[in-house]
PDB file of C-alpha atoms in Angstrom:
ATOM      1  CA  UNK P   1      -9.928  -4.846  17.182  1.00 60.00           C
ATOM      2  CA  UNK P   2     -11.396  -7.621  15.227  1.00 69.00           C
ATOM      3  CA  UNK P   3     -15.437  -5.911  15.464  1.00 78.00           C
ATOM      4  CA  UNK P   4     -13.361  -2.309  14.622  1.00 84.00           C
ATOM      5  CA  UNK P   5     -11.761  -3.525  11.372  1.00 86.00           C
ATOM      6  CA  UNK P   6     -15.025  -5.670  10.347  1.00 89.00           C
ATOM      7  CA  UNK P   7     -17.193  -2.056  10.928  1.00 92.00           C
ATOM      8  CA  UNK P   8     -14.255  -0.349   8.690  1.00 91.00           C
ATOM      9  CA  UNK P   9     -14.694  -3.104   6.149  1.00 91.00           C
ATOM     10  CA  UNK P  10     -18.262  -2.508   5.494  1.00 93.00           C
ATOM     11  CA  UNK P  11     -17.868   1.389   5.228  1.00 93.00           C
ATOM     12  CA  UNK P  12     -15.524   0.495   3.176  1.00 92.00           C
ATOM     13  CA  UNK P  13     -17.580  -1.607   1.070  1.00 93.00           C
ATOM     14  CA  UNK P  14     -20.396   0.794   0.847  1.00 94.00           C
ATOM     15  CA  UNK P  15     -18.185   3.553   0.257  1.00 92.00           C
ATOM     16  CA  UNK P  16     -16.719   1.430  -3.216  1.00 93.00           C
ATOM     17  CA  UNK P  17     -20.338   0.032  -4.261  1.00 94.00           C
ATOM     18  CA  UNK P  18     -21.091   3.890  -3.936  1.00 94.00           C
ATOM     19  CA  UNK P  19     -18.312   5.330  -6.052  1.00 91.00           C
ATOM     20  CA  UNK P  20     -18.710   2.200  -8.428  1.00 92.00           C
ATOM     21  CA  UNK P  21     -22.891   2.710  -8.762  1.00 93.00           C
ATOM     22  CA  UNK P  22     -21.696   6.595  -9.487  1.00 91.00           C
ATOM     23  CA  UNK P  23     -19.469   6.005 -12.111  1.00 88.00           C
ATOM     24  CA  UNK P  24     -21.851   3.635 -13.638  1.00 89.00           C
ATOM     25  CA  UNK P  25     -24.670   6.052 -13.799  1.00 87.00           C
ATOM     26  CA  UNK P  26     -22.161   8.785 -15.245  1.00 85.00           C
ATOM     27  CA  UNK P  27     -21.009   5.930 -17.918  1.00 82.00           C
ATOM     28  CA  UNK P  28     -24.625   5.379 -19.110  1.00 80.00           C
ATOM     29  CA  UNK P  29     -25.442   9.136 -19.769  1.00 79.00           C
ATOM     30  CA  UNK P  30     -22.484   9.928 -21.172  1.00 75.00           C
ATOM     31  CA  UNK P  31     -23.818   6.770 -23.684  1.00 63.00           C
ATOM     32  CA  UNK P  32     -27.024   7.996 -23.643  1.00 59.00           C
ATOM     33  CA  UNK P  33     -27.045  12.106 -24.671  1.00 60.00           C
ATOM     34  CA  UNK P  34     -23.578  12.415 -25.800  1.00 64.00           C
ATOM     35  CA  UNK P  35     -22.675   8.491 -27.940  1.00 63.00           C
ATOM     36  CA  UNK P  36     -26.272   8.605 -30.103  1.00 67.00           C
ATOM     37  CA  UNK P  37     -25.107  12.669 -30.766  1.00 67.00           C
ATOM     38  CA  UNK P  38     -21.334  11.587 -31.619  1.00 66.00           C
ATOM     39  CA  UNK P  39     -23.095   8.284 -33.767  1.00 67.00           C
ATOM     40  CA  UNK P  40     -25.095  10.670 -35.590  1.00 71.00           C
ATOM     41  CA  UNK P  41     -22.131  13.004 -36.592  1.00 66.00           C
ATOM     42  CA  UNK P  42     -20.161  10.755 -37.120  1.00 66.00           C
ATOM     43  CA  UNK P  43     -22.267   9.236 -39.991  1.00 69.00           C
ATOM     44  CA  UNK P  44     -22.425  12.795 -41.277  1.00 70.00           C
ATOM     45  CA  UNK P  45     -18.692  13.669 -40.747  1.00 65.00           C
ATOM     46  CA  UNK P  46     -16.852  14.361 -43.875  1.00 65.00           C
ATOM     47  CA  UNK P  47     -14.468  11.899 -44.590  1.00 65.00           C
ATOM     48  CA  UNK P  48     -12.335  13.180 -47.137  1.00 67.00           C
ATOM     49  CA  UNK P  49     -11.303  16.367 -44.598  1.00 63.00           C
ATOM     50  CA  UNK P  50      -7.993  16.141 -43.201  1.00 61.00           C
ATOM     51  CA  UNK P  51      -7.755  14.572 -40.260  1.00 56.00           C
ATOM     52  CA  UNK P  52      -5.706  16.502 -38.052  1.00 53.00           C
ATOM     53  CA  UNK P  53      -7.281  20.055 -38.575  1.00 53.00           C
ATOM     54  CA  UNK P  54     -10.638  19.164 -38.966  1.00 58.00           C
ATOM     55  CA  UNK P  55     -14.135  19.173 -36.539  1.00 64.00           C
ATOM     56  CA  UNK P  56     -13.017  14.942 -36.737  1.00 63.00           C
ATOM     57  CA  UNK P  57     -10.327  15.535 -34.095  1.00 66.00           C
ATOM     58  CA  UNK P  58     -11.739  17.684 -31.703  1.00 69.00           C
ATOM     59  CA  UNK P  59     -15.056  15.153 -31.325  1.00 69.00           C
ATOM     60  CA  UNK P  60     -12.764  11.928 -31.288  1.00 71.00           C
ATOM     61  CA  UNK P  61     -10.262  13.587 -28.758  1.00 75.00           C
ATOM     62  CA  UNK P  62     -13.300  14.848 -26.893  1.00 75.00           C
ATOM     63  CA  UNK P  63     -14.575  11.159 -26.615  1.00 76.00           C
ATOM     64  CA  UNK P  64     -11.121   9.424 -26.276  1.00 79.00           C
ATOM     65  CA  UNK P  65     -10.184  12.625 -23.121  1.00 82.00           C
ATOM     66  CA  UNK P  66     -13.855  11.402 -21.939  1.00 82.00           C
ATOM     67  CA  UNK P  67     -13.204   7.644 -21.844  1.00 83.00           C
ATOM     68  CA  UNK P  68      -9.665   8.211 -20.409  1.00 87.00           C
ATOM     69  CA  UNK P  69     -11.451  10.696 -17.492  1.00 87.00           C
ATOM     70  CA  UNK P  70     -13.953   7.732 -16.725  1.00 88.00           C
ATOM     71  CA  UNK P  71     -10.881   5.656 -16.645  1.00 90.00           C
ATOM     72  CA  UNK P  72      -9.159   7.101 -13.829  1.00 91.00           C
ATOM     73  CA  UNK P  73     -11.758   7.603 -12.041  1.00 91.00           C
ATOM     74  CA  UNK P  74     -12.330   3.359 -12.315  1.00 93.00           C
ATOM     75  CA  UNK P  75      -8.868   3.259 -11.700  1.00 93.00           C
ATOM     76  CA  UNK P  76      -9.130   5.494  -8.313  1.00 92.00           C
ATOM     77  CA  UNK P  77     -11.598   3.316  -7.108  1.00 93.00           C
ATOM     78  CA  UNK P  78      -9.415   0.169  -7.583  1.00 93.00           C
ATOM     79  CA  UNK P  79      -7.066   2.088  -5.746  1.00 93.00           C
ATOM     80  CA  UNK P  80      -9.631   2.581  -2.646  1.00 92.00           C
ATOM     81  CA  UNK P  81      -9.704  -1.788  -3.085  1.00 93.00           C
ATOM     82  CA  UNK P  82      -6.750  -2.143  -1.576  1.00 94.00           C
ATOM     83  CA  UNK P  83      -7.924  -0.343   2.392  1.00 93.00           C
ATOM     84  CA  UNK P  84      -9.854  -3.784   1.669  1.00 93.00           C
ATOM     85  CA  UNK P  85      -6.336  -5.702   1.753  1.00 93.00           C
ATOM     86  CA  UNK P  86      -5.055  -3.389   4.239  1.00 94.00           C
ATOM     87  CA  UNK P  87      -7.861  -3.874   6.883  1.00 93.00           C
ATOM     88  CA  UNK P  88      -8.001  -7.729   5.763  1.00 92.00           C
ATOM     89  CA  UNK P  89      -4.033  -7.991   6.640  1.00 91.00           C
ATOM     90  CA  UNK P  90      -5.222  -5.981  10.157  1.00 90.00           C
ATOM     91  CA  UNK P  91      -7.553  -8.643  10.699  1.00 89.00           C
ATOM     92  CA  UNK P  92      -4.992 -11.764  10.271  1.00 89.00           C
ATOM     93  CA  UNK P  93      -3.386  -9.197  12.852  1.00 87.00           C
ATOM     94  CA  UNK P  94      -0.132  -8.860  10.337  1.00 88.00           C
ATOM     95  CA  UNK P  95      -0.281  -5.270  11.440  1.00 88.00           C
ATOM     96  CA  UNK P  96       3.254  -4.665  10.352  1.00 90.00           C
ATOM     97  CA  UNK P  97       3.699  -6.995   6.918  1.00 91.00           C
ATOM     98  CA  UNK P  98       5.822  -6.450   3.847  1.00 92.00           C
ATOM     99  CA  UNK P  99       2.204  -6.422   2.132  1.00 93.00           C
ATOM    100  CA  UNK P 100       0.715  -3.569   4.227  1.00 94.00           C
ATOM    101  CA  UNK P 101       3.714  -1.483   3.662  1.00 96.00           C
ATOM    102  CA  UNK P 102       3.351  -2.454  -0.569  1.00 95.00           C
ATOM    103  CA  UNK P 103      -0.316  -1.321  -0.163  1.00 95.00           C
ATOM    104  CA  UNK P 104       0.077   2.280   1.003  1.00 95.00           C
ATOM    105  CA  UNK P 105       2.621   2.628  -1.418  1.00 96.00           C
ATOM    106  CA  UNK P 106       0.529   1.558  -4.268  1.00 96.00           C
ATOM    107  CA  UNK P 107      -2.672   3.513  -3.076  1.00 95.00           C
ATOM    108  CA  UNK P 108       0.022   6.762  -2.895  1.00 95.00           C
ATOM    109  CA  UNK P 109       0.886   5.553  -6.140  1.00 95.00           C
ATOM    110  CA  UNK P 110      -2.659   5.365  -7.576  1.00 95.00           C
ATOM    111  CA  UNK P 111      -2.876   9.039  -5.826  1.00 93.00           C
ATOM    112  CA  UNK P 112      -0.574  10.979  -7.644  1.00 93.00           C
ATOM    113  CA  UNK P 113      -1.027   8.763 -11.204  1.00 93.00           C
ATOM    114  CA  UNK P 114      -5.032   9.826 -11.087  1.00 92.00           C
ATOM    115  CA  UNK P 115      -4.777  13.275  -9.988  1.00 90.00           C
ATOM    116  CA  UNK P 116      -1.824  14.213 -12.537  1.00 89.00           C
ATOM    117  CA  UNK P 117      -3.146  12.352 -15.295  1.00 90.00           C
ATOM    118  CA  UNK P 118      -6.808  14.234 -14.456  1.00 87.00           C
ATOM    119  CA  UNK P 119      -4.852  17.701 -14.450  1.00 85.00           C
ATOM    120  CA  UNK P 120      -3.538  16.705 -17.726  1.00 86.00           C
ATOM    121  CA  UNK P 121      -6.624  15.587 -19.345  1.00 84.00           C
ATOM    122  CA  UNK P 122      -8.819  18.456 -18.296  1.00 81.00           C
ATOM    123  CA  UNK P 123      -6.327  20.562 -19.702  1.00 81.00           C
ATOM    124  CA  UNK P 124      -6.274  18.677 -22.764  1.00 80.00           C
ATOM    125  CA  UNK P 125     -10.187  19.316 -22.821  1.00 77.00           C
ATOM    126  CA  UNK P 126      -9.956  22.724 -21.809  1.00 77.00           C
ATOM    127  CA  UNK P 127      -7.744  23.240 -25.285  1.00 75.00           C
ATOM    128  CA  UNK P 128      -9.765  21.491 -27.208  1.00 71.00           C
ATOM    129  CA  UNK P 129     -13.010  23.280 -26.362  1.00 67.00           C
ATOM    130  CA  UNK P 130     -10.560  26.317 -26.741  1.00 65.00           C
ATOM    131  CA  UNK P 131     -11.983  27.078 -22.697  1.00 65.00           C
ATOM    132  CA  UNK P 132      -9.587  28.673 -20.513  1.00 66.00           C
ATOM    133  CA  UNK P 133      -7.502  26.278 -18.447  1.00 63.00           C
ATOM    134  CA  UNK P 134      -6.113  28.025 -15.101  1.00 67.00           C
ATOM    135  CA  UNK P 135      -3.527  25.702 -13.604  1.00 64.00           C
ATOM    136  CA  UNK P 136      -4.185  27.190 -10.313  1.00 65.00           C
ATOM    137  CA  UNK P 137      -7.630  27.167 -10.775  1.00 68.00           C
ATOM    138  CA  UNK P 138      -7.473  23.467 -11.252  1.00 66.00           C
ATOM    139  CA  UNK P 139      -5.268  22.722  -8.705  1.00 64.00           C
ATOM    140  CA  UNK P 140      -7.890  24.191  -6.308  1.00 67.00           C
ATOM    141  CA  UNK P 141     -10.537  21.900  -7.052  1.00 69.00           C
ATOM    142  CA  UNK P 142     -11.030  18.980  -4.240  1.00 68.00           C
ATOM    143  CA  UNK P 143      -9.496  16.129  -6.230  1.00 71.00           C
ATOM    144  CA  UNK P 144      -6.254  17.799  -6.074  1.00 75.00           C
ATOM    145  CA  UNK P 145      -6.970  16.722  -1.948  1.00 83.00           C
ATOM    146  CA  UNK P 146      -5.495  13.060  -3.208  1.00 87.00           C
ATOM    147  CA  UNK P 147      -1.729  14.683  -3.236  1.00 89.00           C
ATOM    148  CA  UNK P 148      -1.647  15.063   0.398  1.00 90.00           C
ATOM    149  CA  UNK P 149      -3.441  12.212   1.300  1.00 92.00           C
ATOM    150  CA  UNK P 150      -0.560  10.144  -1.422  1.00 94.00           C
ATOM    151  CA  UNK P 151       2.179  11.734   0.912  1.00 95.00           C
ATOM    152  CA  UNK P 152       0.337  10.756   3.916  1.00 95.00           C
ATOM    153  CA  UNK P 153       0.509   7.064   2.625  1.00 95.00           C
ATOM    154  CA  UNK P 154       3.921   7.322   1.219  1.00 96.00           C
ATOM    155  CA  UNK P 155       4.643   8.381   5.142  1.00 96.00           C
ATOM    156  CA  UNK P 156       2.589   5.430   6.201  1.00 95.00           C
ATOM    157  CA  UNK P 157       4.686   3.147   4.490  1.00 96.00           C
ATOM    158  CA  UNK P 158       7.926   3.976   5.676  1.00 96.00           C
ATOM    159  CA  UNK P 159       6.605   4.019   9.030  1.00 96.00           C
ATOM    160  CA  UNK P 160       4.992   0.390   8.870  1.00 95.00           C
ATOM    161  CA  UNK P 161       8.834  -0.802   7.701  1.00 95.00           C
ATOM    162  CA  UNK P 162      10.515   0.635  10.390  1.00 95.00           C
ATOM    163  CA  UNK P 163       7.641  -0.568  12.865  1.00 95.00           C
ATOM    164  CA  UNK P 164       8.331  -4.071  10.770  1.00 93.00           C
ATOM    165  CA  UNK P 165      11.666  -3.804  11.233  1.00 92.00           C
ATOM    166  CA  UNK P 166      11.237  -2.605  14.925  1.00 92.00           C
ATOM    167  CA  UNK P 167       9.214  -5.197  15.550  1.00 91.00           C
ATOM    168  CA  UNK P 168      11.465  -8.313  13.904  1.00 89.00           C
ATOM    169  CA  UNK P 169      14.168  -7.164  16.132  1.00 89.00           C
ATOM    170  CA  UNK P 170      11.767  -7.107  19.498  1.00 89.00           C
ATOM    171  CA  UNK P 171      10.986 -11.178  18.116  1.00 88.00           C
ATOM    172  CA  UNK P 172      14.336 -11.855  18.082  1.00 89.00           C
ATOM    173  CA  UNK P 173      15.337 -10.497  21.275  1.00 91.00           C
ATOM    174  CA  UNK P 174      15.582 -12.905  23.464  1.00 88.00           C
TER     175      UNK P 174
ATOM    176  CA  UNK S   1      28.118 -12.389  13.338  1.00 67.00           C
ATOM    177  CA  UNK S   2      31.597 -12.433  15.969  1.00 84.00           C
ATOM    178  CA  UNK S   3      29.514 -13.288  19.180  1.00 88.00           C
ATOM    179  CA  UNK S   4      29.020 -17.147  19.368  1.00 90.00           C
ATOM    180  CA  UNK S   5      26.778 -18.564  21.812  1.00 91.00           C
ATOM    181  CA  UNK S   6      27.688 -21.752  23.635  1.00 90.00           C
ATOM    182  CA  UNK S   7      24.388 -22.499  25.311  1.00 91.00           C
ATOM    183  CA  UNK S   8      24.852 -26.047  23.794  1.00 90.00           C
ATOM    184  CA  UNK S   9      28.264 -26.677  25.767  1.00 91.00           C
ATOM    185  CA  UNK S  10      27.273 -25.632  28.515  1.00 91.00           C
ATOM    186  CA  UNK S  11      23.987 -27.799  28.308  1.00 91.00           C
ATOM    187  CA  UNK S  12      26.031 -30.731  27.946  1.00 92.00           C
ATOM    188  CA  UNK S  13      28.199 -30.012  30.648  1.00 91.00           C
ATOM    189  CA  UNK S  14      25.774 -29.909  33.082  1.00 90.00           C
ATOM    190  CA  UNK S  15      23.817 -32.586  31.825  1.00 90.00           C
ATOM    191  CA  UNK S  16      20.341 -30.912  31.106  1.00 90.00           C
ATOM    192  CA  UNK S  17      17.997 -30.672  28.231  1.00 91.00           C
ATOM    193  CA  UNK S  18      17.111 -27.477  26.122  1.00 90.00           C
ATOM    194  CA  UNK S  19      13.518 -28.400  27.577  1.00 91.00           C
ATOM    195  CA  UNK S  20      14.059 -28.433  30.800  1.00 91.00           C
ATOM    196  CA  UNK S  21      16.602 -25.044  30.260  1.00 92.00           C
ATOM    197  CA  UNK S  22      13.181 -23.352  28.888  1.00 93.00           C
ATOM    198  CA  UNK S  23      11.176 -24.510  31.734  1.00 92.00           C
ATOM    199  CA  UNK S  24      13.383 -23.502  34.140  1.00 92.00           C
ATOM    200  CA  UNK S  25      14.211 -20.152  32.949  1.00 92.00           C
ATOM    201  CA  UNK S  26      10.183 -19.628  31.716  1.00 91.00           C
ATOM    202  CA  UNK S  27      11.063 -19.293  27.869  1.00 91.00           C
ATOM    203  CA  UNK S  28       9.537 -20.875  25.163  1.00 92.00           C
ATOM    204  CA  UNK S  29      11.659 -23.649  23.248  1.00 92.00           C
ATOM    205  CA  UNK S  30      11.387 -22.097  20.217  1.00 92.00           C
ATOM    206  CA  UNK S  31      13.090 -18.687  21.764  1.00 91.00           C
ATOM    207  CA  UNK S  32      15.838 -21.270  23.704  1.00 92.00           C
ATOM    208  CA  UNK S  33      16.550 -22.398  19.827  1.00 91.00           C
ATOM    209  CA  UNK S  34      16.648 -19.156  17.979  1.00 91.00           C
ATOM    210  CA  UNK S  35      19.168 -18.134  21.021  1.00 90.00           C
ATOM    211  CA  UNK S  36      21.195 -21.489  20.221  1.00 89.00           C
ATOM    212  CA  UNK S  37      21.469 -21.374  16.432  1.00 88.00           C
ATOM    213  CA  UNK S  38      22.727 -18.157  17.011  1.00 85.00           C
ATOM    214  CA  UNK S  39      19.793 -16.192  15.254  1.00 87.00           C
ATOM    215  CA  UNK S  40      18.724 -13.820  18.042  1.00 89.00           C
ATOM    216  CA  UNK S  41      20.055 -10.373  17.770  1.00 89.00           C
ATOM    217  CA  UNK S  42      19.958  -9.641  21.270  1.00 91.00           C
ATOM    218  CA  UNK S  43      19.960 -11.394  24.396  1.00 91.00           C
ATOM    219  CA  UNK S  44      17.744  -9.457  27.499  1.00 92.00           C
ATOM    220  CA  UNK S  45      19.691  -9.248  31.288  1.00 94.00           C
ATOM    221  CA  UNK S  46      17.031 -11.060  33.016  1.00 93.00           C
ATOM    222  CA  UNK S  47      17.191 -14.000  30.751  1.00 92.00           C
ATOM    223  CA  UNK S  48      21.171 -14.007  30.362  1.00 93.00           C
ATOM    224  CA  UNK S  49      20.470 -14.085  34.491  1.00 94.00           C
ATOM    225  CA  UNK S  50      17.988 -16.810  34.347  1.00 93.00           C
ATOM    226  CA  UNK S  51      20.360 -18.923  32.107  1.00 93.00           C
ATOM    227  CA  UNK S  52      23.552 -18.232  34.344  1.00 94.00           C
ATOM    228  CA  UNK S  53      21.887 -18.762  37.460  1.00 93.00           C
ATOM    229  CA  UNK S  54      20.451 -22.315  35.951  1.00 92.00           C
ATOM    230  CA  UNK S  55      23.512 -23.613  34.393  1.00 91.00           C
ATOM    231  CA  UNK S  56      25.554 -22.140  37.450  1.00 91.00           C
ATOM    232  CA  UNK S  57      27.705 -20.471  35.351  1.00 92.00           C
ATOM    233  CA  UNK S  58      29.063 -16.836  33.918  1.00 92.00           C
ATOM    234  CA  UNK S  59      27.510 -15.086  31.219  1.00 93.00           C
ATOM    235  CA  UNK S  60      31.189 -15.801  29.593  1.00 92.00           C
ATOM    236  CA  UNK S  61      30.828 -19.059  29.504  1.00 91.00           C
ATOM    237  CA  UNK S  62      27.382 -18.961  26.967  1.00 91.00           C
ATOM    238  CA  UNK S  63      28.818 -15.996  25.121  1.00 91.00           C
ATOM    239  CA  UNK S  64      32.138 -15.617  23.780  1.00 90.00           C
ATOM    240  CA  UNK S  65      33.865 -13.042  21.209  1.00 91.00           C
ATOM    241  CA  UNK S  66      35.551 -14.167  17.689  1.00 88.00           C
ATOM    242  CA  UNK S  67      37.084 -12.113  15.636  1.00 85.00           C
ATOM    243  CA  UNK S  68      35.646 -12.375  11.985  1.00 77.00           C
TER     244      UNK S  68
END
């Protein structure tokens, strides 16, 4: 058990340097051909337009839906942190702790919170560049996967309380 | 809960130690004194056995039924 959950750590380690090295590549040229463009308008922008109807809006939404995408996507991988804590608790062998069944909860959690919020911001995008959003469409796309896999830990964790709770009442038979 | 355990009276009846109870009847100490403080929530037929048979007893006399 304890050489299975220490090969499972380091996957799991390269798997989150990975997805971390990814989304720091993807931060720097989005800085690098699409910030100096947005810089350069935005010295040119015309300040004494209205706000709310002008080309202002649609660039600073377009950065601000940009920044929030990058932001769940940071915030999915902190989510993939806590198999870390999960396998860590394995290795203590607390198979069945209160903090194992809090973890698959949370990473369901961090699930459904990343792939709604992305649905919603690509559809925000998709308005804004005045594109065609297909709900359907969307929902197709492989990210949507993370629903499932959020029930699949929401199962998880009612499973590991009534294996906890299975397994306080097997210590305390006598 | 309405099921009292009276391993302790019966210990002192017949004179022998929670240790030596756990020895004989191959538990561990700590088990004997979850079963004594009345914190187990079950007791297994081969151990009520082992206790009866070492304290000469009937499973009565260890366990006993009081209305709440």
């Amino acid at each position: 058990m304890k050489n299975n959950t220490t090969i499972l750590t380091v996957i799991t380690y390269a798997v989150l340097l990975s997805a971390v090295s990814i989304l720091l590549n993807d931060l720097r040229e989005f800085d690098l051909q699409q910030f100096k463009e947005f810089q350069n308008w935005a010295k040119t922008a015309n300040k004494s337009e209205n706000w709310f109807t002008s080309k202002n809006a649609i660039k600073w939404s377009y950065y601000a839906i940009s920044t929030g995408l990058f932001f769940w996507r940071a915030y999915l991988i902190y989510g993939f942190t806590y198999f870390l804590s999960i396998l860590s608790e394995v290795d203590k062998g607390h198979y069945f702790s209160d903090n194992n069944i809090k973890y698959f909860r949370k990473i369901g959690n961090i699930f459904i919170a990343y792939t709604i919020n992305v649905l919603v911001l690509r559809f925000l995008l998709a308005l804004i560049g005045k594109s065609s959003f297909n709900f359907f469409t969307e929902y197709k796309a492989e990210f949507t996967l993370l629903i499932p896999c959020a029930l699949a830990f929401y199962l998880l964790a009612e499973i590991f309380k009534h294996a906890k709770e299975t397994k306080e009442e097997n210590d305390l038979t006598i | 809960m309405p099921i009292i355990v009276n391993l302790d009276v019966m210990l002192a009846k017949r004179k022998m130690k929670s240790k030596d109870l756990a020895e004989t009847i191959g538990i561990t100490t700590a088990n004997l004194s979850i079963l004594k403080s009345g914190k187990a929530r079950a007791i297994r037929f081969s151990t009520l056995e082992a206790i009866c048979k070492a304290l000469e007893c009937q499973p009565s006399d260890i366990l006993e039924y009081v209305k709440e």
